[in-house]
Protein backbone atom coordinates (compact mmCIF):
# COMPACT_ATOMS: atom_id res chain seq x y z
CA UNK A 1 0.00 0.00 0.00
CA UNK A 2 1.52 3.34 -1.04
CA UNK A 3 1.69 6.35 1.22
CA UNK A 4 -1.24 8.12 -0.49
CA UNK A 5 -3.60 5.16 -0.02
CA UNK A 6 -2.47 4.84 3.60
CA UNK A 7 -3.19 8.52 4.22
CA UNK A 8 -6.63 8.24 2.64
CA UNK A 9 -7.37 5.17 4.76
CA UNK A 10 -6.50 7.23 7.82
CA UNK A 11 -8.88 9.99 6.70
CA UNK A 12 -11.70 7.49 6.26
CA UNK A 13 -10.99 5.84 9.62
CA UNK A 14 -11.20 9.25 11.33
CA UNK A 15 -14.50 9.99 9.56
CA UNK A 16 -15.94 6.63 10.64
CA UNK A 17 -14.87 7.15 14.27
CA UNK A 18 -16.37 10.65 14.21
CA UNK A 19 -19.61 9.31 12.72
CA UNK A 20 -19.86 6.65 15.45
CA UNK A 21 -19.43 9.32 18.15
CA UNK A 22 -22.06 11.49 16.45
CA UNK A 23 -24.46 8.54 16.22
CA UNK A 24 -24.05 7.87 19.95
CA UNK A 25 -24.71 11.51 20.83
CA UNK A 26 -27.63 11.70 18.43
CA UNK A 27 -29.21 8.59 19.97
CA UNK A 28 -28.72 10.12 23.43
CA UNK A 29 -30.58 13.26 22.34
CA UNK A 30 -33.35 11.18 20.74
CA UNK A 31 -33.71 9.33 24.05
CA UNK A 32 -33.95 12.58 25.98
CA UNK A 33 -36.51 13.90 23.49
CA UNK A 34 -38.62 10.75 23.89
CA UNK A 35 -38.43 11.05 27.68
CA UNK A 36 -39.47 14.69 27.49
CA UNK A 37 -42.37 13.81 25.18
CA UNK A 38 -43.56 11.22 27.71
CA UNK A 39 -43.39 13.81 30.48
CA UNK A 40 -45.45 16.27 28.45
CA UNK A 41 -48.01 13.56 27.66
CA UNK A 42 -48.25 12.71 31.36
CA UNK A 43 -48.79 16.36 32.26
CA UNK A 44 -51.46 16.75 29.58
CA UNK A 45 -53.29 13.65 30.78
CA UNK A 46 -53.10 14.21 34.55
CA UNK A 47 -52.63 17.87 35.38
CA UNK A 48 -56.25 18.96 35.04
CA UNK A 49 -57.86 15.64 35.93
CA UNK A 50 -60.63 15.42 38.53
CA UNK A 51 -59.24 15.04 42.08
CA UNK A 52 -59.23 11.48 43.41
CA UNK A 53 -59.10 10.18 46.97
CA UNK A 54 -55.57 9.70 48.28
CA UNK A 55 -56.21 6.01 49.02
CA UNK A 56 -57.14 5.39 45.37
CA UNK A 57 -53.70 6.39 44.10
CA UNK A 58 -51.39 5.56 47.02
CA UNK A 59 -51.14 1.95 48.15
CA UNK A 60 -51.44 0.84 51.75
CA UNK A 61 -47.65 0.36 51.76
CA UNK A 62 -47.14 3.92 50.48
CA UNK A 63 -46.32 2.82 46.95
CA UNK A 64 -46.87 5.22 44.07
CA UNK A 65 -47.40 4.55 40.37
CA UNK A 66 -45.21 6.97 38.34
CA UNK A 67 -48.04 7.13 35.80
CA UNK A 68 -50.10 9.01 38.40
CA UNK A 69 -47.65 11.89 38.65
CA UNK A 70 -49.45 15.27 38.52
CA UNK A 71 -52.79 13.63 39.37
CA UNK A 72 -54.77 15.79 41.85
CA UNK A 73 -55.90 14.20 45.11
CA UNK A 74 -58.31 15.61 47.67
CA UNK A 75 -57.58 15.08 51.35
CA UNK A 76 -59.41 16.23 54.46
CA UNK A 77 -57.55 16.40 57.74
CA UNK A 78 -55.22 18.57 59.80
CA UNK A 79 -51.75 20.06 59.28
CA UNK A 80 -49.05 19.13 61.79
CA UNK A 81 -47.70 22.67 61.83
CA UNK A 82 -44.93 22.12 64.46
CA UNK A 83 -43.29 19.60 62.11
CA UNK A 84 -42.93 22.10 59.25
CA UNK A 85 -39.69 21.76 57.28
CA UNK A 86 -38.11 23.95 54.62
CA UNK A 87 -36.54 22.54 51.45
CA UNK A 88 -33.64 24.90 50.74
CA UNK A 89 -32.03 26.21 47.56
CA UNK A 90 -35.11 25.93 45.35
CA UNK A 91 -35.01 28.03 42.17
CA UNK A 92 -38.04 30.30 42.29
CA UNK A 93 -38.46 34.01 41.63
CA UNK A 94 -34.84 34.32 40.52
CA UNK A 95 -33.61 33.43 44.02
CA UNK A 96 -32.57 30.40 46.06
CA UNK A 97 -36.00 30.16 47.67
CA UNK A 98 -37.42 27.78 50.28
CA UNK A 99 -40.33 25.39 49.75
CA UNK A 100 -42.58 24.85 52.76
CA UNK A 101 -43.19 21.18 53.59
CA UNK A 102 -45.88 20.40 56.16
CA UNK A 103 -47.02 16.87 57.17
CA UNK A 104 -50.80 16.48 56.82
CA UNK A 105 -52.75 13.89 58.81
CA UNK A 106 -55.73 12.75 56.76
CA UNK A 107 -59.00 11.87 58.49
CA UNK A 108 -58.55 8.36 57.11
CA UNK A 109 -55.24 8.04 58.96
CA UNK A 110 -52.64 8.57 56.23
CA UNK A 111 -49.78 11.00 56.93
CA UNK A 112 -48.87 12.83 53.76
CA UNK A 113 -46.44 15.68 53.05
CA UNK A 114 -47.92 18.80 51.45
CA UNK A 115 -45.64 21.25 49.65
CA UNK A 116 -47.53 24.49 50.29
CA UNK A 117 -45.36 26.60 47.93
CA UNK A 118 -42.25 28.74 48.21
CA UNK A 119 -41.09 31.73 50.23
CA UNK A 120 -38.27 34.18 49.50
CA UNK A 121 -34.98 34.03 51.39
CA UNK A 122 -34.10 36.70 53.93
CA UNK A 123 -31.39 39.23 53.25
CA UNK A 124 -28.99 37.22 55.36
CA UNK A 125 -29.61 34.20 53.12
CA UNK A 126 -29.62 31.72 56.04
CA UNK A 127 -33.40 31.36 56.13
CA UNK A 128 -36.67 32.69 54.74
CA UNK A 129 -38.16 36.08 55.37
CA UNK A 130 -41.31 34.57 56.91
CA UNK A 131 -43.20 31.31 56.79
CA UNK A 132 -47.01 31.70 56.82
CA UNK A 133 -48.73 29.15 59.01
CA UNK A 134 -51.21 26.77 57.42
CA UNK A 135 -54.88 26.88 58.42
CA UNK A 136 -55.63 25.30 61.79
CA UNK A 137 -58.30 22.74 62.40
CA UNK A 138 -59.93 20.62 59.73
CA UNK A 139 -58.81 21.56 56.23
CA UNK A 140 -59.60 20.16 52.81
CA UNK A 141 -56.53 20.21 50.57
CA UNK A 142 -56.27 19.54 46.84
CA UNK A 143 -52.72 18.66 45.83
CA UNK A 144 -50.98 17.09 42.81
CA UNK A 145 -48.93 13.94 43.36
CA UNK A 146 -45.18 14.11 42.87
CA UNK A 147 -42.45 11.51 43.45
CA UNK A 148 -39.84 12.18 46.10
CA UNK A 149 -36.36 13.37 45.22
CA UNK A 150 -33.12 11.50 45.83
CA UNK A 151 -30.25 12.82 47.91
CA UNK A 152 -27.50 14.08 45.64
CA UNK A 153 -24.83 12.58 47.91
CA UNK A 154 -24.63 10.79 51.24
CA UNK A 155 -23.05 13.73 53.04
CA UNK A 156 -25.64 16.30 51.94
CA UNK A 157 -27.04 18.16 54.93
CA UNK A 158 -28.98 21.28 55.91
CA UNK A 159 -29.46 23.48 59.00
CA UNK A 160 -31.99 22.55 61.66
CA UNK A 161 -35.57 22.79 60.40
CA UNK A 162 -34.45 22.41 56.78
CA UNK A 163 -33.75 19.59 54.32
CA UNK A 164 -31.40 19.76 51.34
CA UNK A 165 -33.95 18.17 49.01
CA UNK A 166 -37.46 16.73 49.15
CA UNK A 167 -36.23 13.28 50.08
CA UNK A 168 -39.24 11.72 51.80
CA UNK A 169 -37.38 9.12 53.90
CA UNK A 170 -35.20 11.98 55.18
CA UNK A 171 -38.33 14.03 55.94
CA UNK A 172 -39.78 11.07 57.86
CA UNK A 173 -36.53 10.67 59.80
CA UNK A 174 -36.27 14.40 60.56
CA UNK A 175 -39.88 14.74 61.74
CA UNK A 176 -39.84 11.42 63.60
CA UNK A 177 -42.96 10.08 61.83
CA UNK A 178 -42.38 6.48 60.84
CA UNK A 179 -45.81 6.23 59.22
CA UNK A 180 -45.17 9.08 56.77
CA UNK A 181 -45.95 8.13 53.15
CA UNK A 182 -42.57 8.10 51.38
CA UNK A 183 -43.73 7.14 47.88
CA UNK A 184 -45.04 10.58 46.94
CA UNK A 185 -45.88 14.03 48.24
CA UNK A 186 -48.38 16.68 47.12
CA UNK A 187 -47.95 20.07 45.43
CA UNK A 188 -50.70 22.20 46.86
CA UNK A 189 -53.44 23.44 44.53
CA UNK A 190 -55.93 24.84 47.04
CA UNK A 191 -56.87 24.88 50.72
CA UNK A 192 -60.32 25.22 52.21
CA UNK A 193 -60.58 27.29 54.30
CA UNK A 194 -58.00 29.51 52.62
CA UNK A 195 -55.56 31.31 54.95
CA UNK A 196 -55.07 35.08 54.93
CA UNK A 197 -51.46 34.65 53.85
CA UNK A 198 -49.83 31.67 52.22
CA UNK A 199 -46.62 30.75 50.41
CA UNK A 200 -46.51 31.34 46.67
CA UNK A 201 -47.98 28.35 44.86
CA UNK A 202 -45.50 26.69 42.55
CA UNK A 203 -45.80 27.62 38.89
CA UNK A 204 -47.23 25.11 36.37
CA UNK A 205 -44.70 22.84 34.66
CA UNK A 206 -43.13 24.02 31.44
CA UNK A 207 -44.68 22.80 28.18
CA UNK A 208 -41.47 23.41 26.24
CA UNK A 209 -40.41 20.18 24.48
CA UNK A 210 -36.77 21.25 24.74
CA UNK A 211 -34.02 21.34 22.11
CA UNK A 212 -33.30 17.61 22.16
CA UNK A 213 -34.75 16.77 18.74
CA UNK A 214 -32.89 19.59 17.00
CA UNK A 215 -29.67 18.54 18.76
CA UNK A 216 -30.16 14.95 17.59
CA UNK A 217 -30.58 16.09 13.97
CA UNK A 218 -27.53 18.33 14.28
CA UNK A 219 -25.36 15.40 15.36
CA UNK A 220 -26.54 13.42 12.31
CA UNK A 221 -25.63 16.36 10.07
CA UNK A 222 -22.22 16.57 11.72
CA UNK A 223 -21.59 12.90 10.89
CA UNK A 224 -22.56 13.48 7.25
CA UNK A 225 -20.39 16.60 7.12
CA UNK A 226 -17.43 14.55 8.34
CA UNK A 227 -17.68 12.24 5.32
CA UNK A 228 -18.26 15.20 3.01
CA UNK A 229 -15.11 16.84 4.35
CA UNK A 230 -13.05 13.69 3.79
CA UNK A 231 -14.47 13.37 0.25
CA UNK A 232 -13.55 17.01 -0.39
CA UNK A 233 -9.99 16.45 0.89
CA UNK A 234 -9.48 13.38 -1.31
CA UNK A 235 -11.06 15.12 -4.33
CA UNK A 236 -8.84 18.17 -3.84
CA UNK A 237 -5.73 16.02 -3.57
CA UNK A 238 -6.66 14.10 -6.73
CA UNK A 239 -7.25 17.36 -8.61
CA UNK A 240 -3.88 18.71 -7.51
CA UNK A 241 -2.16 15.48 -8.54
CA UNK A 242 -3.88 15.59 -11.93
CA UNK A 243 -2.87 19.24 -12.43
CA UNK A 244 0.72 18.43 -11.47
CA UNK A 245 0.76 15.52 -13.93
CA UNK A 246 -0.60 17.75 -16.71
CA UNK A 247 2.03 20.41 -15.95
CA UNK A 248 4.80 17.79 -16.02
CA UNK A 249 3.54 16.37 -19.33
CA UNK A 250 3.37 19.85 -20.85
CA UNK A 251 6.94 20.55 -19.69
CA UNK A 252 8.10 17.28 -21.25
CA UNK A 253 6.42 18.15 -24.55
CA UNK A 254 8.03 21.60 -24.54
CA UNK A 255 11.45 20.07 -23.86
CA UNK A 256 10.99 17.50 -26.63
CA UNK A 257 9.98 20.24 -29.08
CA UNK A 258 13.10 22.25 -28.19
CA UNK A 259 15.34 19.21 -28.72
CA UNK A 260 13.76 18.48 -32.12
CA UNK A 261 14.23 22.11 -33.22
CA UNK A 262 17.91 21.99 -32.18
CA UNK A 263 18.49 18.76 -34.10
CA UNK A 264 17.01 20.19 -37.32
CA UNK A 265 19.24 23.28 -36.98
CA UNK A 266 22.37 21.11 -36.69
CA UNK A 267 21.45 19.19 -39.84
CA UNK A 268 20.98 22.38 -41.87
CA UNK A 269 24.34 23.82 -40.70
CA UNK A 270 26.30 20.71 -41.80
CA UNK A 271 24.97 20.89 -45.37
CA UNK A 272 25.61 24.62 -45.96
CA UNK A 273 27.79 26.41 -43.42
CA UNK A 274 26.99 30.05 -42.87
CA UNK A 275 28.72 32.54 -45.24
CA UNK A 276 30.20 34.45 -42.35
CA UNK A 277 32.22 31.40 -41.35
CA UNK A 278 33.56 30.70 -44.89
CA UNK A 279 36.73 32.75 -45.79
CA UNK A 280 36.54 34.54 -49.23
CA UNK A 281 40.34 34.82 -49.75
CA UNK A 282 43.53 33.76 -48.09
CA UNK A 283 46.18 36.47 -47.56
CA UNK A 284 49.42 35.76 -49.50
CA UNK A 285 52.56 35.47 -47.44
CA UNK A 286 55.54 37.63 -48.51
CA UNK A 287 58.53 35.66 -49.73
CA UNK A 288 61.97 36.09 -48.19
CA UNK A 289 63.92 38.87 -50.01
CA UNK A 290 60.86 40.23 -51.69
CA UNK A 291 60.49 44.00 -51.09
CA UNK A 292 57.53 45.00 -48.82
CA UNK A 293 54.66 46.43 -50.83
CA UNK A 294 54.03 50.04 -50.17
CA UNK A 295 50.51 50.89 -49.37
CA UNK A 296 48.68 53.59 -51.23
CA UNK A 297 48.99 56.21 -48.53
CA UNK A 298 52.73 55.99 -48.58
CA UNK A 299 52.80 56.33 -52.40
CA UNK A 300 50.60 59.44 -52.27
CA UNK A 301 52.83 60.97 -49.62
CA UNK A 302 55.97 60.39 -51.76
CA UNK A 303 54.29 61.97 -54.75
CA UNK A 304 53.53 65.10 -52.76
CA UNK A 305 57.12 65.36 -51.60
CA UNK A 306 58.46 65.02 -55.11
CA UNK A 307 56.20 67.79 -56.33
XYZ file of C-alpha atoms in Angstrom:
307
model
C 0.000 0.000 0.000
C 1.517 3.341 -1.041
C 1.690 6.346 1.224
C -1.239 8.117 -0.488
C -3.603 5.162 -0.017
C -2.469 4.844 3.601
C -3.192 8.516 4.223
C -6.633 8.237 2.641
C -7.370 5.175 4.760
C -6.497 7.226 7.819
C -8.877 9.985 6.702
C -11.704 7.490 6.255
C -10.989 5.843 9.623
C -11.198 9.249 11.331
C -14.499 9.991 9.560
C -15.944 6.632 10.641
C -14.870 7.151 14.267
C -16.367 10.652 14.214
C -19.612 9.310 12.718
C -19.860 6.650 15.446
C -19.432 9.316 18.150
C -22.063 11.492 16.449
C -24.457 8.537 16.223
C -24.054 7.871 19.946
C -24.707 11.512 20.829
C -27.634 11.702 18.425
C -29.206 8.594 19.970
C -28.718 10.119 23.430
C -30.576 13.261 22.336
C -33.349 11.183 20.741
C -33.714 9.325 24.051
C -33.954 12.584 25.980
C -36.512 13.898 23.493
C -38.615 10.752 23.892
C -38.426 11.049 27.679
C -39.471 14.691 27.493
C -42.368 13.811 25.182
C -43.560 11.217 27.705
C -43.387 13.813 30.480
C -45.451 16.270 28.453
C -48.010 13.556 27.656
C -48.248 12.712 31.361
C -48.791 16.356 32.260
C -51.458 16.755 29.583
C -53.292 13.649 30.779
C -53.100 14.206 34.548
C -52.629 17.874 35.377
C -56.252 18.963 35.041
C -57.862 15.637 35.929
C -60.628 15.424 38.534
C -59.240 15.044 42.078
C -59.235 11.479 43.413
C -59.095 10.175 46.971
C -55.570 9.698 48.281
C -56.208 6.014 49.019
C -57.136 5.386 45.374
C -53.695 6.392 44.104
C -51.389 5.564 47.021
C -51.138 1.949 48.153
C -51.436 0.837 51.748
C -47.653 0.364 51.760
C -47.140 3.918 50.484
C -46.317 2.820 46.947
C -46.874 5.217 44.065
C -47.397 4.552 40.369
C -45.210 6.972 38.339
C -48.039 7.128 35.799
C -50.098 9.013 38.402
C -47.648 11.891 38.648
C -49.447 15.268 38.520
C -52.792 13.627 39.374
C -54.770 15.787 41.851
C -55.899 14.202 45.110
C -58.306 15.606 47.672
C -57.580 15.081 51.350
C -59.414 16.225 54.457
C -57.549 16.397 57.741
C -55.221 18.571 59.798
C -51.754 20.063 59.280
C -49.048 19.131 61.790
C -47.700 22.669 61.835
C -44.926 22.118 64.458
C -43.294 19.600 62.106
C -42.932 22.098 59.250
C -39.691 21.763 57.279
C -38.105 23.955 54.616
C -36.543 22.543 51.445
C -33.643 24.896 50.740
C -32.032 26.206 47.560
C -35.109 25.934 45.352
C -35.007 28.027 42.173
C -38.041 30.303 42.286
C -38.463 34.015 41.633
C -34.844 34.321 40.524
C -33.608 33.432 44.023
C -32.567 30.401 46.064
C -36.002 30.155 47.668
C -37.424 27.783 50.279
C -40.331 25.389 49.750
C -42.579 24.847 52.761
C -43.192 21.178 53.592
C -45.881 20.397 56.162
C -47.017 16.870 57.175
C -50.799 16.481 56.821
C -52.751 13.890 58.813
C -55.733 12.746 56.758
C -59.004 11.869 58.491
C -58.548 8.360 57.107
C -55.243 8.037 58.959
C -52.638 8.572 56.234
C -49.777 10.998 56.931
C -48.875 12.834 53.757
C -46.438 15.680 53.051
C -47.919 18.797 51.445
C -45.642 21.245 49.654
C -47.531 24.491 50.290
C -45.365 26.597 47.934
C -42.251 28.737 48.212
C -41.088 31.731 50.230
C -38.267 34.178 49.496
C -34.982 34.034 51.391
C -34.098 36.698 53.934
C -31.389 39.235 53.245
C -28.991 37.222 55.357
C -29.606 34.204 53.123
C -29.622 31.722 56.040
C -33.399 31.360 56.133
C -36.669 32.685 54.739
C -38.156 36.083 55.374
C -41.313 34.575 56.913
C -43.197 31.312 56.788
C -47.006 31.700 56.825
C -48.735 29.154 59.011
C -51.212 26.771 57.418
C -54.885 26.879 58.420
C -55.626 25.297 61.786
C -58.304 22.736 62.403
C -59.931 20.621 59.733
C -58.809 21.560 56.227
C -59.601 20.161 52.812
C -56.535 20.213 50.569
C -56.274 19.537 46.841
C -52.715 18.657 45.832
C -50.981 17.090 42.813
C -48.933 13.939 43.359
C -45.179 14.108 42.869
C -42.450 11.507 43.446
C -39.840 12.182 46.101
C -36.364 13.366 45.218
C -33.118 11.495 45.835
C -30.247 12.816 47.907
C -27.498 14.080 45.636
C -24.835 12.584 47.911
C -24.635 10.789 51.238
C -23.050 13.733 53.040
C -25.643 16.303 51.936
C -27.042 18.164 54.926
C -28.981 21.281 55.912
C -29.455 23.476 59.001
C -31.991 22.553 61.660
C -35.566 22.791 60.400
C -34.451 22.411 56.784
C -33.753 19.591 54.324
C -31.402 19.758 51.340
C -33.952 18.173 49.011
C -37.459 16.730 49.151
C -36.234 13.282 50.082
C -39.240 11.722 51.796
C -37.380 9.121 53.901
C -35.201 11.981 55.177
C -38.326 14.029 55.943
C -39.777 11.071 57.862
C -36.533 10.669 59.799
C -36.268 14.396 60.556
C -39.882 14.735 61.740
C -39.838 11.422 63.596
C -42.962 10.080 61.828
C -42.377 6.475 60.840
C -45.812 6.226 59.223
C -45.175 9.077 56.767
C -45.950 8.131 53.154
C -42.573 8.103 51.380
C -43.725 7.136 47.883
C -45.036 10.582 46.936
C -45.883 14.030 48.237
C -48.375 16.680 47.120
C -47.951 20.065 45.433
C -50.705 22.198 46.859
C -53.441 23.440 44.531
C -55.926 24.836 47.044
C -56.868 24.881 50.722
C -60.321 25.223 52.211
C -60.583 27.295 54.297
C -58.003 29.508 52.615
C -55.560 31.311 54.947
C -55.074 35.077 54.932
C -51.455 34.645 53.847
C -49.829 31.670 52.219
C -46.621 30.753 50.410
C -46.510 31.343 46.672
C -47.979 28.355 44.861
C -45.496 26.694 42.548
C -45.803 27.618 38.889
C -47.226 25.110 36.375
C -44.699 22.836 34.665
C -43.134 24.017 31.438
C -44.680 22.798 28.183
C -41.474 23.409 26.241
C -40.409 20.182 24.480
C -36.768 21.252 24.739
C -34.019 21.343 22.106
C -33.300 17.610 22.161
C -34.752 16.768 18.736
C -32.887 19.590 17.000
C -29.668 18.539 18.763
C -30.161 14.953 17.588
C -30.582 16.091 13.973
C -27.529 18.332 14.276
C -25.358 15.398 15.356
C -26.543 13.423 12.309
C -25.629 16.357 10.067
C -22.216 16.572 11.723
C -21.588 12.898 10.888
C -22.555 13.476 7.254
C -20.390 16.599 7.122
C -17.433 14.546 8.337
C -17.679 12.236 5.321
C -18.262 15.205 3.013
C -15.107 16.842 4.350
C -13.047 13.690 3.793
C -14.471 13.368 0.252
C -13.545 17.012 -0.386
C -9.989 16.446 0.893
C -9.481 13.383 -1.314
C -11.059 15.116 -4.328
C -8.839 18.172 -3.845
C -5.730 16.024 -3.574
C -6.657 14.097 -6.727
C -7.250 17.359 -8.609
C -3.879 18.710 -7.514
C -2.157 15.480 -8.536
C -3.876 15.593 -11.933
C -2.866 19.238 -12.434
C 0.716 18.430 -11.466
C 0.761 15.519 -13.928
C -0.598 17.751 -16.708
C 2.027 20.406 -15.946
C 4.797 17.789 -16.019
C 3.539 16.367 -19.333
C 3.372 19.855 -20.850
C 6.935 20.554 -19.688
C 8.104 17.275 -21.249
C 6.420 18.153 -24.552
C 8.034 21.603 -24.539
C 11.452 20.073 -23.855
C 10.989 17.499 -26.626
C 9.980 20.239 -29.082
C 13.097 22.254 -28.188
C 15.337 19.207 -28.724
C 13.765 18.484 -32.122
C 14.227 22.107 -33.221
C 17.911 21.992 -32.185
C 18.494 18.761 -34.101
C 17.008 20.195 -37.317
C 19.244 23.283 -36.983
C 22.372 21.114 -36.686
C 21.447 19.194 -39.836
C 20.985 22.381 -41.869
C 24.335 23.817 -40.701
C 26.299 20.708 -41.801
C 24.971 20.893 -45.368
C 25.610 24.624 -45.958
C 27.793 26.407 -43.421
C 26.990 30.054 -42.873
C 28.719 32.539 -45.240
C 30.200 34.446 -42.350
C 32.224 31.398 -41.346
C 33.561 30.704 -44.888
C 36.726 32.755 -45.788
C 36.545 34.538 -49.230
C 40.343 34.824 -49.748
C 43.533 33.763 -48.090
C 46.177 36.470 -47.560
C 49.421 35.759 -49.500
C 52.565 35.468 -47.442
C 55.541 37.627 -48.513
C 58.532 35.658 -49.729
C 61.974 36.090 -48.187
C 63.918 38.867 -50.011
C 60.855 40.230 -51.687
C 60.493 43.997 -51.090
C 57.535 45.001 -48.817
C 54.662 46.428 -50.830
C 54.029 50.041 -50.171
C 50.510 50.890 -49.367
C 48.676 53.591 -51.229
C 48.992 56.215 -48.527
C 52.727 55.993 -48.579
C 52.799 56.335 -52.404
C 50.597 59.438 -52.266
C 52.834 60.968 -49.621
C 55.969 60.394 -51.761
C 54.293 61.969 -54.753
C 53.532 65.097 -52.759
C 57.119 65.361 -51.596
C 58.459 65.021 -55.110
C 56.197 67.793 -56.332
